[in-house]
Amino acid sequence: MSTYWGDGTTARDYHRALPVVATTLPLLRARSAGAAVWRRFGRPGWHTLTDALDNPDGDQLLASQRAAADQARREQQAAEREAARPACTRCAAKFTDERWAEKDRTVWDDGLCGSCRQADADQRERREAEEAAEQQRAVEAAAAEAERGCIWWRRS
């Protein structure tokens, strides 16, 4: 048996047990079955049958139990969603919500997270800059060679 306290609620959860009520035949004969002649085990005093069987704050208890079950269900769904979250194929970092939505929208996806994509883009830019610089050096070297060759032709 659990006792619940808080928010003005004091209720007992009898774990689906039946309440036990009792009376005596002389009390039933003297008064009637509708009078306060019933004792509920675990409660003080005499009660009418409906009061003895009633759990007056059971609705609040039920509401709090439903709220706790809803919260547990939401937490379970969030945990399942996180477990299903895709990860980067390179660094295994979990995708952000934005990256996950982008992955779902596109037909073809590289499977990389934002930081790995940025690292690839930076590496590609460096490589292109190095190739452009190499081409520029080759052009300058060819121009210098052509100018040297032109000088010799002029002298002869």
mmCIF file of C-alpha atoms in Angstrom:
data_model
loop_
_atom_site.group_PDB
_atom_site.id
_atom_site.type_symbol
_atom_site.label_atom_id
_atom_site.label_comp_id
_atom_site.label_asym_id
_atom_site.label_seq_id
_atom_site.Cartn_x
_atom_site.Cartn_y
_atom_site.Cartn_z
ATOM 1 C CA MET A 1 0.000 0.000 0.000
ATOM 2 C CA SER A 2 1.388 3.387 -1.003
ATOM 3 C CA THR A 3 0.374 6.708 0.468
ATOM 4 C CA TYR A 4 0.468 9.764 -1.779
ATOM 5 C CA TRP A 5 1.024 13.226 -0.347
ATOM 6 C CA GLY A 6 1.332 16.525 -2.113
ATOM 7 C CA ASP A 7 -0.674 19.271 -3.789
ATOM 8 C CA GLY A 8 -3.461 18.831 -1.237
ATOM 9 C CA THR A 9 -3.855 15.172 -2.170
ATOM 10 C CA THR A 10 -3.721 12.408 0.358
ATOM 11 C CA ALA A 11 -4.806 9.149 -1.199
ATOM 12 C CA ARG A 12 -3.994 5.537 -0.804
ATOM 13 C CA ASP A 13 -3.245 3.311 -3.738
ATOM 14 C CA TYR A 14 -4.336 -0.155 -2.705
ATOM 15 C CA HIS A 15 -2.807 -1.714 -5.821
ATOM 16 C CA ARG A 16 -6.183 -2.732 -7.201
ATOM 17 C CA ALA A 17 -7.231 -4.393 -3.905
ATOM 18 C CA LEU A 18 -10.860 -4.325 -2.852
ATOM 19 C CA PRO A 19 -11.907 -2.246 0.147
ATOM 20 C CA VAL A 20 -13.147 -4.333 3.057
ATOM 21 C CA VAL A 21 -16.253 -3.062 4.846
ATOM 22 C CA ALA A 22 -18.137 -4.675 7.701
ATOM 23 C CA THR A 23 -21.157 -4.158 9.918
ATOM 24 C CA THR A 24 -23.248 -6.178 12.335
ATOM 25 C CA LEU A 25 -26.794 -7.518 11.973
ATOM 26 C CA PRO A 26 -28.051 -5.667 15.058
ATOM 27 C CA LEU A 27 -26.885 -2.337 13.525
ATOM 28 C CA LEU A 28 -28.549 -3.181 10.209
ATOM 29 C CA ARG A 29 -31.825 -4.081 12.000
ATOM 30 C CA ALA A 30 -31.736 -0.993 14.223
ATOM 31 C CA ARG A 31 -30.948 1.520 11.462
ATOM 32 C CA SER A 32 -30.805 0.444 7.816
ATOM 33 C CA ALA A 33 -28.249 -0.458 5.175
ATOM 34 C CA GLY A 34 -28.209 3.167 3.969
ATOM 35 C CA ALA A 35 -27.271 4.569 7.379
ATOM 36 C CA ALA A 36 -23.771 5.092 8.746
ATOM 37 C CA VAL A 37 -23.406 1.521 10.021
ATOM 38 C CA TRP A 38 -20.425 0.429 7.953
ATOM 39 C CA ARG A 39 -16.776 0.289 9.003
ATOM 40 C CA ARG A 40 -14.069 0.363 6.353
ATOM 41 C CA PHE A 41 -10.894 -1.258 7.519
ATOM 42 C CA GLY A 42 -8.110 1.306 7.579
ATOM 43 C CA ARG A 43 -10.460 4.288 8.189
ATOM 44 C CA PRO A 44 -11.768 5.550 11.499
ATOM 45 C CA GLY A 45 -15.464 5.962 12.236
ATOM 46 C CA TRP A 46 -18.776 4.756 10.855
ATOM 47 C CA HIS A 47 -19.725 5.412 7.229
ATOM 48 C CA THR A 48 -22.571 4.927 4.821
ATOM 49 C CA LEU A 49 -21.922 2.138 2.353
ATOM 50 C CA THR A 50 -21.174 4.538 -0.529
ATOM 51 C CA ASP A 51 -18.816 6.615 1.653
ATOM 52 C CA ALA A 52 -17.071 3.480 2.897
ATOM 53 C CA LEU A 53 -16.471 2.254 -0.658
ATOM 54 C CA ASP A 54 -15.547 5.662 -2.028
ATOM 55 C CA ASN A 55 -12.021 6.997 -2.424
ATOM 56 C CA PRO A 56 -12.767 10.743 -2.322
ATOM 57 C CA ASP A 57 -9.436 11.895 -3.672
ATOM 58 C CA GLY A 58 -8.994 8.955 -6.018
ATOM 59 C CA ASP A 59 -9.707 11.170 -9.039
ATOM 60 C CA GLN A 60 -6.746 13.358 -8.163
ATOM 61 C CA LEU A 61 -4.634 10.265 -7.604
ATOM 62 C CA LEU A 62 -5.725 8.867 -10.959
ATOM 63 C CA ALA A 63 -4.953 12.185 -12.676
ATOM 64 C CA SER A 64 -1.482 12.329 -11.133
ATOM 65 C CA GLN A 65 -0.816 8.715 -12.131
ATOM 66 C CA ARG A 66 -1.969 9.438 -15.703
ATOM 67 C CA ALA A 67 0.238 12.521 -15.845
ATOM 68 C CA ALA A 68 3.219 10.480 -14.667
ATOM 69 C CA ALA A 69 2.458 7.796 -17.273
ATOM 70 C CA ASP A 70 2.168 10.458 -20.011
ATOM 71 C CA GLN A 71 5.494 11.960 -18.948
ATOM 72 C CA ALA A 72 7.136 8.529 -18.995
ATOM 73 C CA ARG A 73 5.697 7.882 -22.474
ATOM 74 C CA ARG A 74 7.014 11.228 -23.758
ATOM 75 C CA GLU A 75 10.459 10.475 -22.309
ATOM 76 C CA GLN A 76 10.410 7.021 -23.927
ATOM 77 C CA GLN A 77 9.465 8.527 -27.303
ATOM 78 C CA ALA A 78 12.247 11.111 -26.978
ATOM 79 C CA ALA A 79 14.745 8.359 -26.138
ATOM 80 C CA GLU A 80 13.595 6.305 -29.140
ATOM 81 C CA ARG A 81 13.902 9.380 -31.384
ATOM 82 C CA GLU A 82 17.438 10.018 -30.152
ATOM 83 C CA ALA A 83 18.348 6.378 -30.704
ATOM 84 C CA ALA A 84 17.099 6.654 -34.302
ATOM 85 C CA ARG A 85 19.022 9.913 -34.940
ATOM 86 C CA PRO A 86 21.489 9.366 -37.798
ATOM 87 C CA ALA A 87 25.203 9.921 -37.284
ATOM 88 C CA CYS A 88 28.043 11.175 -39.459
ATOM 89 C CA THR A 89 29.701 8.445 -41.500
ATOM 90 C CA ARG A 90 33.131 9.932 -40.816
ATOM 91 C CA CYS A 91 33.229 11.127 -37.211
ATOM 92 C CA ALA A 92 30.104 9.326 -35.863
ATOM 93 C CA ALA A 93 28.719 12.555 -34.357
ATOM 94 C CA LYS A 94 24.914 12.648 -34.119
ATOM 95 C CA PHE A 95 23.181 14.954 -36.613
ATOM 96 C CA THR A 96 21.529 18.148 -35.422
ATOM 97 C CA ASP A 97 17.779 18.503 -35.983
ATOM 98 C CA GLU A 98 18.418 20.846 -38.937
ATOM 99 C CA ARG A 99 20.916 18.459 -40.538
ATOM 100 C CA TRP A 100 18.561 15.514 -39.975
ATOM 101 C CA ALA A 101 15.709 17.407 -41.674
ATOM 102 C CA GLU A 102 18.033 18.280 -44.576
ATOM 103 C CA LYS A 103 19.031 14.619 -44.906
ATOM 104 C CA ASP A 104 15.370 13.600 -45.066
ATOM 105 C CA ARG A 105 14.597 16.237 -47.745
ATOM 106 C CA THR A 106 17.370 15.329 -50.181
ATOM 107 C CA VAL A 107 17.448 12.334 -52.502
ATOM 108 C CA TRP A 108 21.212 11.852 -52.326
ATOM 109 C CA ASP A 109 23.110 12.606 -49.150
ATOM 110 C CA ASP A 110 26.815 12.324 -48.375
ATOM 111 C CA GLY A 111 26.125 11.226 -44.776
ATOM 112 C CA LEU A 112 28.456 13.828 -43.262
ATOM 113 C CA CYS A 113 27.727 16.170 -40.393
ATOM 114 C CA GLY A 114 28.043 19.934 -40.732
ATOM 115 C CA SER A 115 31.575 20.144 -39.328
ATOM 116 C CA CYS A 116 32.877 17.344 -41.584
ATOM 117 C CA ARG A 117 31.212 19.013 -44.569
ATOM 118 C CA GLN A 118 32.879 22.305 -43.629
ATOM 119 C CA ALA A 119 36.254 20.571 -43.253
ATOM 120 C CA ASP A 120 35.814 19.041 -46.737
ATOM 121 C CA ALA A 121 34.889 22.440 -48.176
ATOM 122 C CA ASP A 122 37.904 24.084 -46.504
ATOM 123 C CA GLN A 123 40.218 21.351 -47.798
ATOM 124 C CA ARG A 124 38.751 21.688 -51.289
ATOM 125 C CA GLU A 125 39.271 25.487 -51.192
ATOM 126 C CA ARG A 126 42.898 25.082 -50.052
ATOM 127 C CA ARG A 127 43.545 22.546 -52.804
ATOM 128 C CA GLU A 128 41.978 24.831 -55.444
ATOM 129 C CA ALA A 129 43.996 27.788 -54.147
ATOM 130 C CA GLU A 130 47.203 25.736 -54.320
ATOM 131 C CA GLU A 131 46.372 24.601 -57.878
ATOM 132 C CA ALA A 132 45.607 28.203 -58.904
ATOM 133 C CA ALA A 133 48.892 29.369 -57.351
ATOM 134 C CA GLU A 134 50.771 26.556 -59.157
ATOM 135 C CA GLN A 135 49.154 27.502 -62.457
ATOM 136 C CA GLN A 136 50.021 31.158 -61.843
ATOM 137 C CA ARG A 137 53.680 30.213 -61.151
ATOM 138 C CA ALA A 138 53.729 28.096 -64.314
ATOM 139 C CA VAL A 139 52.329 30.998 -66.365
ATOM 140 C CA GLU A 140 54.835 33.405 -64.859
ATOM 141 C CA ALA A 141 57.706 30.973 -65.485
ATOM 142 C CA ALA A 142 56.595 30.498 -69.105
ATOM 143 C CA ALA A 143 56.332 34.266 -69.567
ATOM 144 C CA ALA A 144 59.801 34.768 -68.074
ATOM 145 C CA GLU A 145 61.227 32.048 -70.323
ATOM 146 C CA ALA A 146 59.560 33.574 -73.360
ATOM 147 C CA GLU A 147 60.968 36.982 -72.490
ATOM 148 C CA ARG A 148 64.460 35.564 -72.091
ATOM 149 C CA GLY A 149 64.113 33.822 -75.412
ATOM 150 C CA CYS A 150 62.935 37.003 -77.091
ATOM 151 C CA ILE A 151 66.014 38.889 -75.888
ATOM 152 C CA TRP A 152 68.352 36.362 -77.468
ATOM 153 C CA TRP A 153 66.516 36.517 -80.744
ATOM 154 C CA ARG A 154 66.784 40.266 -80.843
ATOM 155 C CA ARG A 155 70.555 40.215 -80.384
ATOM 156 C CA SER A 156 71.213 37.843 -83.113
#
